[in-house]
């Protein structure tokens, strides 16, 4: 989110009706009932810093850096294995709305399909080769981990 004179709000109450399209439900699940009520009943914007503190946004950057930051983030995430991205999104969005026991089953059902793709298997092989080369767990090597994050995978 851009820093400055911006905010996130649920202004519908100021028009005489509640937020729609799941606004109250999503906010309550994200922030809890007390904060969801506060934001929805007051209708006043939450500052960028407040939104960051509440977990409504991941980061706050200067307005002039917003587009560059967004493009860089999209690039990093876009280099991640597609099947894994889809599995994570489904597990969090769909499985996360279920009771824990069912959510764990949902997550477990996503795992085999994502780990057996050609792309995932190649990445796993590269990780094991790097571990052998280092003589230690590749994910614990700071340089290897930094390269993997930048590249989007260990391969």
XYZ file of N, CA and C in Angstrom:
465
model
N 0.846 -1.167 0.000
C 0.000 0.000 0.000
C 0.894 1.233 0.000
N 0.467 2.263 -0.724
C 1.218 3.508 -0.761
C 1.015 4.292 0.524
N 2.110 4.842 1.015
C 2.048 5.691 2.188
C 1.495 7.055 1.785
N 1.006 7.779 2.720
C 0.504 9.113 2.416
C -0.923 9.297 2.875
N -1.681 10.051 2.114
C -3.060 10.389 2.483
C -4.042 9.371 1.912
N -3.790 8.109 2.196
C -4.631 7.031 1.718
C -5.129 6.241 2.907
N -6.137 5.433 2.701
C -6.639 4.592 3.771
C -7.530 3.501 3.230
N -7.849 2.565 4.091
C -8.759 1.472 3.765
C -9.973 1.639 4.666
N -11.157 1.546 4.075
C -12.346 1.725 4.901
C -13.513 0.897 4.384
N -14.533 0.856 5.191
C -15.832 0.286 4.848
C -16.822 1.447 4.983
N -16.926 2.323 3.998
C -17.734 3.536 4.146
C -19.237 3.338 3.942
N -19.668 2.117 3.656
C -21.084 1.892 3.358
C -22.015 2.361 4.465
N -21.588 2.229 5.731
C -22.430 2.629 6.858
C -22.823 4.101 6.748
N -21.944 4.908 6.150
C -22.218 6.337 5.992
C -23.310 6.589 4.951
N -23.608 5.552 4.148
C -24.677 5.642 3.157
C -25.958 4.966 3.653
N -25.895 4.399 4.860
C -27.087 3.818 5.446
C -27.270 2.334 5.233
N -26.221 1.639 4.806
C -26.337 0.188 4.640
C -25.011 -0.481 5.010
N -25.051 -1.789 5.292
C -23.821 -2.494 5.671
C -22.968 -2.822 4.446
N -21.682 -3.074 4.659
C -20.836 -3.533 3.552
C -21.406 -4.828 2.979
N -21.314 -4.968 1.686
C -21.822 -6.168 1.033
C -20.715 -6.992 0.415
N -21.104 -7.929 -0.397
C -20.173 -8.808 -1.119
C -19.196 -9.510 -0.188
N -19.643 -9.849 0.996
C -18.789 -10.568 1.939
C -17.852 -9.678 2.735
N -17.990 -8.360 2.620
C -17.088 -7.447 3.312
C -17.037 -7.650 4.811
N -18.182 -7.809 5.444
C -18.179 -8.004 6.894
C -17.602 -9.370 7.261
N -17.898 -10.387 6.458
C -17.440 -11.739 6.760
C -15.936 -11.887 6.570
N -15.427 -11.343 5.485
C -13.980 -11.437 5.242
C -13.205 -10.650 6.288
N -13.684 -9.456 6.605
C -13.013 -8.618 7.592
C -13.034 -9.275 8.971
N -14.155 -9.856 9.354
C -14.253 -10.529 10.650
C -13.299 -11.713 10.732
N -13.152 -12.440 9.658
C -12.250 -13.585 9.659
C -10.789 -13.152 9.650
N -10.513 -12.034 9.038
C -9.144 -11.534 8.971
C -8.718 -10.850 10.264
N -9.596 -10.023 10.819
C -9.219 -9.184 11.961
C -9.879 -9.550 13.279
N -10.899 -10.380 13.227
C -11.674 -10.661 14.422
C -12.880 -9.735 14.483
N -13.858 -10.111 15.278
C -15.126 -9.386 15.343
C -15.003 -7.961 15.837
N -14.175 -7.714 16.859
C -14.070 -6.372 17.431
C -13.572 -5.360 16.408
N -12.483 -5.679 15.739
C -11.937 -4.729 14.748
C -12.840 -4.620 13.524
N -13.436 -5.733 13.109
C -14.345 -5.687 11.962
C -15.526 -4.772 12.259
N -16.064 -4.862 13.470
C -17.161 -3.976 13.867
C -16.703 -2.521 13.891
N -15.552 -2.290 14.460
C -15.026 -0.928 14.539
C -14.895 -0.306 13.151
N -14.273 -1.005 12.228
C -14.065 -0.477 10.877
C -15.390 -0.321 10.140
N -16.257 -1.313 10.267
C -17.529 -1.287 9.533
C -18.523 -0.283 10.095
N -18.519 -0.074 11.409
C -19.458 0.873 12.012
C -18.983 2.324 11.933
N -17.679 2.533 12.040
C -17.170 3.897 11.990
C -17.137 4.457 10.571
N -16.754 3.652 9.610
C -16.683 4.122 8.230
C -15.501 5.021 7.941
N -14.623 5.210 8.921
C -13.456 6.072 8.714
C -12.277 5.240 8.222
N -11.427 5.836 7.403
C -10.296 5.078 6.855
C -9.260 4.680 7.905
N -8.677 3.531 7.704
C -7.541 3.061 8.488
C -6.301 3.520 7.724
N -5.366 4.161 8.415
C -4.147 4.666 7.774
C -3.311 3.518 7.211
N -2.398 3.813 6.293
C -1.514 2.752 5.797
C -0.759 2.046 6.924
N -0.235 2.804 7.881
C 0.484 2.174 9.000
C -0.463 1.301 9.829
N -1.676 1.780 10.065
C -2.660 0.988 10.799
C -3.061 -0.261 10.039
N -3.221 -0.124 8.733
C -3.570 -1.281 7.898
C -2.461 -2.323 7.935
N -1.205 -1.876 7.940
C -0.063 -2.793 8.017
C -0.062 -3.492 9.371
N -0.277 -2.730 10.422
C -0.290 -3.286 11.771
C -1.385 -4.339 11.935
N -2.544 -4.096 11.325
C -3.674 -5.029 11.435
C -3.535 -6.243 10.525
N -2.638 -6.189 9.561
C -2.496 -7.283 8.613
C -3.383 -7.142 7.393
N -3.939 -5.944 7.170
C -4.752 -5.713 5.973
C -3.889 -5.566 4.730
N -2.660 -5.107 4.903
C -1.702 -4.994 3.798
C -0.377 -5.587 4.254
N 0.421 -6.034 3.315
C 1.702 -6.659 3.636
C 2.794 -5.646 3.928
N 2.781 -4.541 3.191
C 3.815 -3.525 3.395
C 3.301 -2.173 2.961
N 3.973 -1.142 3.449
C 3.658 0.234 3.081
C 4.924 0.829 2.470
N 4.788 1.399 1.290
C 5.934 1.984 0.581
C 5.590 3.399 0.137
N 6.596 4.211 -0.145
C 6.309 5.545 -0.675
C 5.540 5.438 -1.991
N 4.653 6.375 -2.228
C 3.820 6.352 -3.433
C 4.644 6.186 -4.700
N 5.764 6.903 -4.789
C 6.576 6.839 -6.010
C 7.244 5.480 -6.217
N 7.306 4.642 -5.190
C 7.908 3.314 -5.310
C 6.878 2.205 -5.447
N 5.589 2.537 -5.354
C 4.544 1.517 -5.322
C 4.546 0.626 -6.555
N 4.541 1.200 -7.737
C 4.481 0.395 -8.958
C 5.707 -0.501 -9.083
N 6.876 0.033 -8.833
C 8.104 -0.759 -8.925
C 8.083 -1.923 -7.928
N 7.679 -1.641 -6.700
C 7.591 -2.694 -5.679
C 6.590 -3.774 -6.085
N 5.449 -3.358 -6.613
C 4.418 -4.313 -7.032
C 4.907 -5.186 -8.174
N 5.584 -4.591 -9.145
C 6.107 -5.348 -10.291
C 7.182 -6.330 -9.830
N 8.051 -5.889 -8.926
C 9.094 -6.784 -8.413
C 8.494 -7.962 -7.645
N 7.496 -7.691 -6.816
C 6.839 -8.766 -6.077
C 6.153 -9.742 -7.041
N 5.443 -9.202 -8.010
C 4.770 -10.068 -8.995
C 5.789 -10.914 -9.753
N 6.936 -10.330 -10.065
C 7.988 -11.079 -10.758
C 8.519 -12.225 -9.916
N 8.777 -11.952 -8.637
C 9.265 -13.019 -7.741
C 8.242 -14.140 -7.632
N 6.992 -13.779 -7.381
C 5.968 -14.812 -7.232
C 5.705 -15.534 -8.550
N 5.823 -14.814 -9.658
C 5.599 -15.413 -10.968
C 6.643 -16.444 -11.349
N 7.796 -16.417 -10.709
C 8.845 -17.404 -10.991
C 8.690 -18.672 -10.156
N 7.748 -18.683 -9.240
C 7.518 -19.868 -8.420
C 6.790 -20.924 -9.262
N 6.970 -22.201 -8.913
C 6.272 -23.264 -9.658
C 4.748 -23.064 -9.613
N 4.133 -23.079 -10.772
C 2.700 -22.763 -10.895
C 1.805 -23.730 -10.125
N 2.109 -25.021 -10.181
C 1.273 -25.998 -9.463
C 1.338 -25.746 -7.956
N 2.513 -25.380 -7.463
C 2.658 -25.105 -6.032
C 1.890 -23.845 -5.649
N 1.951 -22.824 -6.489
C 1.201 -21.578 -6.231
C -0.291 -21.895 -6.127
N -0.809 -22.661 -7.084
C -2.230 -23.016 -7.071
C -2.610 -23.816 -5.837
N -1.753 -24.768 -5.454
C -2.038 -25.604 -4.283
C -2.062 -24.758 -3.010
N -1.122 -23.839 -2.889
C -1.086 -22.971 -1.703
C -2.342 -22.105 -1.649
N -2.702 -21.498 -2.768
C -3.891 -20.633 -2.791
C -5.149 -21.412 -2.422
N -5.308 -22.598 -2.993
C -6.502 -23.396 -2.666
C -6.500 -23.824 -1.206
N -5.341 -24.261 -0.707
C -5.267 -24.719 0.683
C -5.580 -23.586 1.655
N -5.058 -22.391 1.379
C -5.298 -21.269 2.290
C -6.729 -20.766 2.155
N -7.172 -20.534 0.924
C -8.500 -19.938 0.725
C -9.630 -20.904 1.028
N -9.561 -22.100 0.486
C -10.647 -23.057 0.693
C -10.454 -23.857 1.975
N -9.271 -24.449 2.140
C -9.008 -25.241 3.330
C -9.005 -24.407 4.596
N -8.548 -23.165 4.485
C -8.491 -22.287 5.643
C -9.848 -21.860 6.162
N -10.876 -22.034 5.358
C -12.220 -21.669 5.810
C -12.943 -22.860 6.449
N -12.288 -24.001 6.461
C -12.870 -25.211 7.041
C -12.374 -25.393 8.474
N -13.059 -26.217 9.262
C -12.494 -26.580 10.568
C -11.118 -27.221 10.350
N -10.224 -27.117 11.331
C -8.837 -27.545 11.172
C -8.695 -28.961 10.626
N -9.431 -29.900 11.162
C -9.309 -31.296 10.724
C -9.570 -31.427 9.220
N -10.636 -30.790 8.729
C -10.964 -30.843 7.301
C -9.960 -30.030 6.479
N -9.493 -28.897 7.043
C -8.486 -28.097 6.357
C -7.188 -28.865 6.157
N -6.801 -29.635 7.165
C -5.599 -30.458 7.044
C -5.771 -31.529 5.961
N -6.962 -32.114 5.892
C -7.235 -33.087 4.830
C -7.169 -32.426 3.460
N -7.738 -31.242 3.371
C -7.734 -30.501 2.101
C -6.293 -30.223 1.676
N -5.490 -29.716 2.596
C -4.087 -29.437 2.301
C -3.371 -30.713 1.861
N -3.612 -31.808 2.594
C -2.977 -33.080 2.266
C -3.342 -33.586 0.882
N -4.544 -33.288 0.444
C -4.969 -33.709 -0.897
C -4.280 -32.893 -1.986
N -3.899 -31.663 -1.691
C -3.205 -30.810 -2.662
C -1.743 -31.213 -2.833
N -1.149 -31.705 -1.776
C 0.284 -31.949 -1.737
C 0.791 -32.941 -2.804
N 0.208 -34.120 -2.956
C 0.769 -35.080 -3.920
C 0.797 -34.558 -5.363
N -0.242 -33.894 -5.779
C -0.278 -33.411 -7.167
C 0.803 -32.366 -7.417
N 1.035 -31.485 -6.450
C 2.028 -30.424 -6.631
C 3.455 -30.954 -6.566
N 3.697 -31.969 -5.744
C 5.063 -32.459 -5.563
C 5.518 -33.420 -6.653
N 4.616 -33.836 -7.512
C 4.981 -34.818 -8.540
C 4.995 -34.231 -9.949
N 4.886 -32.925 -10.084
C 4.979 -32.327 -11.421
C 6.424 -32.387 -11.895
N 6.618 -32.321 -13.187
C 7.971 -32.307 -13.761
C 8.771 -31.146 -13.187
N 8.138 -30.012 -13.082
C 8.789 -28.811 -12.559
C 9.218 -29.006 -11.098
N 8.348 -29.568 -10.280
C 8.667 -29.786 -8.875
C 9.766 -30.827 -8.714
N 9.682 -31.898 -9.470
C 10.704 -32.944 -9.365
C 12.078 -32.421 -9.773
N 12.145 -31.607 -10.815
C 13.420 -31.008 -11.238
C 13.964 -30.097 -10.136
N 13.088 -29.348 -9.512
C 13.499 -28.453 -8.429
C 13.989 -29.254 -7.228
N 13.298 -30.330 -6.901
C 13.721 -31.173 -5.784
C 15.098 -31.794 -6.055
N 15.320 -32.236 -7.302
C 16.617 -32.805 -7.654
C 17.733 -31.769 -7.523
N 17.465 -30.551 -7.977
C 18.453 -29.474 -7.874
C 18.764 -29.178 -6.410
N 17.763 -29.203 -5.582
C 17.955 -28.958 -4.145
C 18.841 -30.045 -3.535
N 18.547 -31.284 -3.868
C 19.352 -32.381 -3.334
C 20.793 -32.310 -3.833
N 20.980 -31.950 -5.093
C 22.328 -31.810 -5.645
C 23.087 -30.697 -4.922
N 22.409 -29.586 -4.650
C 23.045 -28.466 -3.935
C 23.378 -28.881 -2.505
N 22.502 -29.650 -1.866
C 22.769 -30.146 -0.518
C 24.009 -31.036 -0.523
N 24.125 -31.892 -1.511
C 25.287 -32.779 -1.626
C 26.557 -31.957 -1.869
N 26.448 -30.979 -2.742
C 27.589 -30.105 -3.063
C 28.075 -29.351 -1.818
N 27.153 -28.863 -1.023
C 27.503 -28.102 0.190
C 27.938 -28.999 1.341
N 27.451 -30.239 1.329
C 27.696 -31.127 2.458
C 26.826 -30.781 3.655
N 25.768 -30.011 3.401
C 24.843 -29.579 4.453
C 23.503 -29.265 3.794
N 22.495 -29.035 4.596
C 21.152 -28.744 4.084
C 21.170 -27.433 3.299
N 20.823 -27.503 2.030
C 20.887 -26.329 1.150
C 20.033 -25.174 1.646
N 18.882 -25.464 2.221
C 17.989 -24.419 2.694
C 18.523 -23.654 3.897
N 19.550 -24.185 4.532
C 20.157 -23.501 5.678
C 21.351 -22.648 5.271
N 21.776 -22.750 4.019
C 22.885 -21.939 3.518
C 22.340 -20.585 3.077
N 22.737 -19.489 3.743
C 22.170 -18.174 3.429
C 22.292 -17.774 1.957
N 23.424 -18.009 1.335
C 23.607 -17.620 -0.070
C 22.692 -18.439 -0.984
N 22.597 -19.733 -0.719
C 21.731 -20.598 -1.528
C 20.276 -20.192 -1.360
N 19.880 -19.921 -0.145
C 18.500 -19.520 0.113
C 18.193 -18.182 -0.565
N 19.105 -17.229 -0.467
C 18.901 -15.924 -1.097
C 18.757 -16.072 -2.617
N 19.592 -16.905 -3.226
C 19.503 -17.160 -4.673
C 18.168 -17.810 -5.032
N 17.736 -18.768 -4.219
C 16.474 -19.469 -4.487
C 15.287 -18.516 -4.395
N 15.285 -17.651 -3.399
C 14.191 -16.677 -3.263
C 14.177 -15.750 -4.472
N 15.336 -15.266 -4.872
C 15.406 -14.362 -6.032
C 14.992 -15.083 -7.316
N 15.412 -16.330 -7.467
C 15.101 -17.102 -8.681
C 13.659 -17.623 -8.661
N 13.116 -17.803 -7.449
C 11.759 -18.310 -7.332
C 11.690 -19.791 -7.039
N 12.834 -20.432 -6.958
C 12.922 -21.869 -6.704
C 14.389 -22.258 -6.517
N 14.620 -23.471 -6.049
C 15.987 -23.938 -5.853
C 16.640 -24.405 -7.147
N 15.897 -24.526 -8.220
C 16.483 -25.005 -9.484
C 16.904 -23.850 -10.354
